[in-house]
CSV table of C-alpha atoms in Angstrom, one decimal:
chain,number,residue,atom,x,y,z
X,588,ASP,CA,0.0,0.0,0.0
X,589,VAL,CA,2.8,2.4,0.8
X,590,ILE,CA,4.6,1.9,-2.5
X,591,ARG,CA,1.3,2.2,-4.4
X,592,ASP,CA,0.4,5.5,-2.6
X,593,MET,CA,3.9,6.8,-3.2
X,594,ALA,CA,3.7,6.1,-6.9
X,595,LEU,CA,0.3,7.8,-7.1
X,596,TRP,CA,1.7,10.8,-5.2
X,597,ILE,CA,4.6,11.1,-7.6
X,598,SER,CA,2.4,10.7,-10.7
X,599,CYS,CA,0.1,13.4,-9.4
X,600,ASP,CA,2.9,16.0,-9.4
X,601,TYR,CA,3.8,15.3,-5.7
X,602,GLY,CA,0.3,15.8,-4.5
X,603,GLU,CA,-0.4,19.0,-6.4
X,604,ASN,CA,-2.9,17.4,-8.8
X,605,ASN,CA,-4.5,14.6,-6.8
X,606,ASP,CA,-7.3,14.1,-9.2
X,607,LYS,CA,-5.0,13.5,-12.2
X,608,TRP,CA,-4.8,9.7,-11.5
X,609,ILE,CA,-7.6,7.6,-10.1
X,610,VAL,CA,-6.8,4.1,-9.1
X,611,ALA,CA,-9.2,1.9,-7.1
X,612,ALA,CA,-7.6,-1.2,-5.7
X,613,PRO,CA,-9.2,-4.5,-6.8
X,614,GLY,CA,-11.7,-6.1,-4.5
X,615,GLY,CA,-11.7,-3.2,-2.0
X,616,ARG,CA,-14.1,-3.4,0.9
X,617,ASP,CA,-15.6,0.0,0.0
X,618,LYS,CA,-18.4,-0.8,-2.5
X,619,ARG,CA,-19.8,2.7,-2.8
X,620,ILE,CA,-20.3,4.3,-6.2
X,621,ILE,CA,-17.2,5.8,-7.8
X,622,ILE,CA,-17.7,9.2,-9.3
X,623,LEU,CA,-14.9,9.9,-11.7
X,624,SER,CA,-13.3,13.4,-11.6
X,625,ASN,CA,-13.4,15.6,-14.7
X,626,LYS,CA,-9.7,16.4,-14.0
X,627,ALA,CA,-8.6,12.8,-14.4
X,628,GLU,CA,-6.0,11.9,-17.1
X,629,CYS,CA,-5.5,8.3,-16.1
X,630,ILE,CA,-8.1,5.9,-14.5
X,631,SER,CA,-7.7,2.3,-13.5
X,632,LEU,CA,-10.7,0.6,-12.0
X,633,SER,CA,-9.8,-3.0,-12.9
X,634,PHE,CA,-11.4,-6.0,-11.0
X,635,ASN,CA,-13.7,-3.8,-9.0
X,636,ARG,CA,-17.3,-4.4,-10.2
X,637,ILE,CA,-18.3,-1.2,-8.5
X,638,PRO,CA,-21.0,1.1,-10.0
X,639,ILE,CA,-19.3,3.9,-11.9
X,640,ARG,CA,-20.6,7.4,-12.7
X,641,PHE,CA,-18.7,9.3,-15.3
X,642,ASN,CA,-18.1,13.1,-15.1
X,643,LEU,CA,-15.2,13.2,-17.5
X,644,ASP,CA,-13.5,15.9,-19.5
X,645,PRO,CA,-13.2,14.1,-22.8
X,646,LEU,CA,-10.1,16.2,-23.7
X,647,LYS,CA,-8.1,15.2,-20.6
X,648,LEU,CA,-8.6,11.5,-20.2
X,649,ARG,CA,-5.7,9.6,-21.8
X,650,ILE,CA,-5.7,6.2,-20.1
X,651,LEU,CA,-8.7,4.2,-19.1
X,652,CYS,CA,-8.4,0.7,-17.7
X,653,LEU,CA,-11.7,-1.0,-16.9
X,654,ARG,CA,-10.6,-4.6,-17.1
X,655,ASN,CA,-12.8,-7.3,-15.5
X,656,ASN,CA,-15.7,-5.3,-14.3
X,657,GLU,CA,-18.7,-7.1,-15.9
X,658,LEU,CA,-19.4,-4.1,-18.2
X,659,ASP,CA,-21.5,-4.3,-21.3
X,660,GLU,CA,-21.6,-2.2,-24.5
X,661,SER,CA,-23.2,0.7,-22.7
X,662,ILE,CA,-19.9,1.7,-21.3
X,663,VAL,CA,-18.8,2.9,-24.7
X,664,GLU,CA,-21.6,5.5,-24.6
X,665,GLU,CA,-19.8,7.0,-21.6
X,666,ILE,CA,-16.4,7.2,-23.2
X,667,LYS,CA,-17.1,7.7,-26.9
X,668,ASN,CA,-16.3,11.4,-26.7
X,669,CYS,CA,-13.0,11.0,-25.0
X,670,THR,CA,-11.0,11.8,-28.1
X,671,SER,CA,-7.7,12.2,-26.2
X,672,LEU,CA,-7.8,8.6,-25.1
X,673,THR,CA,-4.7,6.7,-26.2
X,674,TYR,CA,-5.0,3.6,-24.0
X,675,LEU,CA,-8.2,1.6,-23.5
X,676,ASP,CA,-8.5,-1.7,-21.7
X,677,LEU,CA,-12.0,-3.3,-21.7
X,678,SER,CA,-10.9,-6.8,-21.5
X,679,ARG,CA,-12.7,-9.5,-19.6
X,680,ASN,CA,-16.0,-7.8,-19.5
X,681,ASN,CA,-19.4,-8.7,-21.0
X,682,LEU,CA,-19.2,-7.0,-24.4
X,683,LYS,CA,-21.4,-9.0,-26.8
X,684,ARG,CA,-20.2,-7.1,-29.8
X,685,ILE,CA,-17.5,-4.6,-30.7
X,686,PRO,CA,-19.3,-1.2,-30.6
X,687,GLU,CA,-18.9,0.9,-33.6
X,688,GLU,CA,-18.7,4.0,-31.4
X,689,LEU,CA,-15.2,2.9,-30.4
X,690,CYS,CA,-14.1,3.9,-33.9
X,691,SER,CA,-14.5,7.5,-33.0
X,692,LEU,CA,-11.5,7.2,-30.6
X,693,VAL,CA,-9.1,7.9,-33.4
X,694,ASN,CA,-6.1,8.6,-31.1
X,695,LEU,CA,-6.1,5.1,-29.6
X,696,GLU,CA,-2.8,3.5,-29.7
X,697,TYR,CA,-3.6,0.5,-27.4
X,698,LEU,CA,-7.0,-1.3,-27.4
X,699,ASP,CA,-7.6,-4.5,-25.5
X,700,LEU,CA,-11.0,-6.1,-26.0
X,701,SER,CA,-9.9,-9.7,-25.3
X,702,GLU,CA,-11.8,-12.3,-23.5
X,703,ASN,CA,-15.2,-10.8,-24.1
X,704,VAL,CA,-18.1,-12.9,-25.5
X,705,PHE,CA,-18.5,-11.5,-29.0
X,706,GLY,CA,-20.6,-14.4,-30.4
X,707,GLU,CA,-20.6,-14.3,-34.1
X,708,SER,CA,-20.4,-10.5,-34.4
X,709,GLY,CA,-17.4,-8.9,-36.1
X,710,VAL,CA,-15.2,-6.0,-36.2
X,711,PRO,CA,-17.0,-3.0,-37.7
X,712,GLN,CA,-15.8,-1.8,-41.1
X,713,SER,CA,-15.1,1.7,-39.6
X,714,PHE,CA,-12.5,0.0,-37.3
X,715,GLY,CA,-10.0,1.0,-40.0
X,716,LYS,CA,-10.3,4.7,-38.8
X,717,LEU,CA,-8.1,3.8,-35.8
X,718,ILE,CA,-5.0,4.6,-37.8
X,719,ASN,CA,-2.9,5.3,-34.7
X,720,LEU,CA,-3.5,1.9,-33.2
X,721,LYS,CA,-0.3,0.1,-32.4
X,722,PHE,CA,-1.5,-2.7,-30.1
X,723,LEU,CA,-4.8,-4.6,-30.7
X,724,TYR,CA,-5.9,-7.5,-28.5
X,725,LEU,CA,-9.0,-9.4,-29.7
X,726,LYS,CA,-8.3,-12.7,-28.2
X,727,SER,CA,-11.6,-14.4,-27.7
X,728,GLY,CA,-12.3,-17.2,-25.2
X,729,SER,CA,-15.5,-18.2,-27.1
X,730,GLY,CA,-16.8,-17.4,-30.5
X,731,TYR,CA,-15.4,-16.1,-33.7
X,732,VAL,CA,-14.7,-12.5,-34.5
X,733,ARG,CA,-14.9,-11.6,-38.2
X,734,ILE,CA,-12.6,-9.0,-39.5
X,735,PRO,CA,-13.8,-7.4,-42.8
X,736,SER,CA,-11.4,-7.3,-45.7
X,737,GLY,CA,-9.3,-4.2,-45.9
X,738,VAL,CA,-9.6,-3.3,-42.2
X,739,ILE,CA,-6.2,-4.6,-41.0
X,740,SER,CA,-4.3,-3.1,-43.9
X,741,ARG,CA,-5.7,0.4,-43.0
X,742,LEU,CA,-4.1,0.1,-39.6
X,743,LYS,CA,-0.7,1.4,-40.7
X,744,ALA,CA,0.7,1.9,-37.2
X,745,LEU,CA,-0.2,-1.6,-36.0
X,746,GLN,CA,2.7,-3.4,-34.4
X,747,VAL,CA,1.0,-6.1,-32.3
X,748,ILE,CA,-2.2,-7.9,-32.9
X,749,ASP,CA,-3.3,-10.8,-30.7
X,750,LEU,CA,-5.9,-13.2,-32.1
X,751,ARG,CA,-4.5,-16.3,-30.4
X,752,SER,CA,-7.7,-18.2,-29.9
X,753,LEU,CA,-8.8,-17.1,-33.4
X,754,LEU,CA,-5.4,-18.0,-35.0
X,755,ARG,CA,-6.6,-21.3,-36.5
X,756,LYS,CA,-9.4,-19.5,-38.3
X,757,CYS,CA,-7.7,-16.3,-39.2
X,758,THR,CA,-4.1,-17.2,-40.1
X,759,LEU,CA,-4.6,-17.6,-43.8
X,760,PHE,CA,-6.9,-14.5,-43.9
X,761,LEU,CA,-4.3,-12.3,-42.2
X,762,PHE,CA,-1.5,-13.4,-44.5
X,763,ARG,CA,-3.7,-12.6,-47.5
X,764,GLU,CA,-4.8,-9.3,-45.9
X,765,LEU,CA,-1.2,-8.2,-45.2
X,766,GLY,CA,-0.1,-9.3,-48.7
X,767,THR,CA,2.4,-11.9,-47.6
X,768,LEU,CA,0.9,-14.8,-49.6
């Protein structure tokens, strides 16, 4: 706890900007509603499953980690205007589809949607707008995620893509998409 508090204190300009980073420890005993500050630039609420109310300044928020919180697609309505967002982790939630509204977050460099239950839905065609995306994680524990032709090739900055559970179904497609076959 001391090291965590010290790291937060340093990251918040030695206590001058205490609302800059919001981190809620996983499984905390305090189950009240978290109201997110509009001054926040970095928010991590992983493994909490606590009701969240957003009061965000969409031009300030850069990092949002909501891993393993049993969230559904409605969370995207809350964050779709956060255009400064560069890091978004929505892994291990209850997303049934990849919301098209995510494609408005054009500054994203890191996107983790792995281990959601996508069923037979696919990546929206407008996913190709995420031209700054460097890291994409779509690893699916169940189901098959379709990627429309031409989407991967438009992601020019892409360095890492994780489709591990889809690899058997997508390997040939990816090689053709990337022009290596």
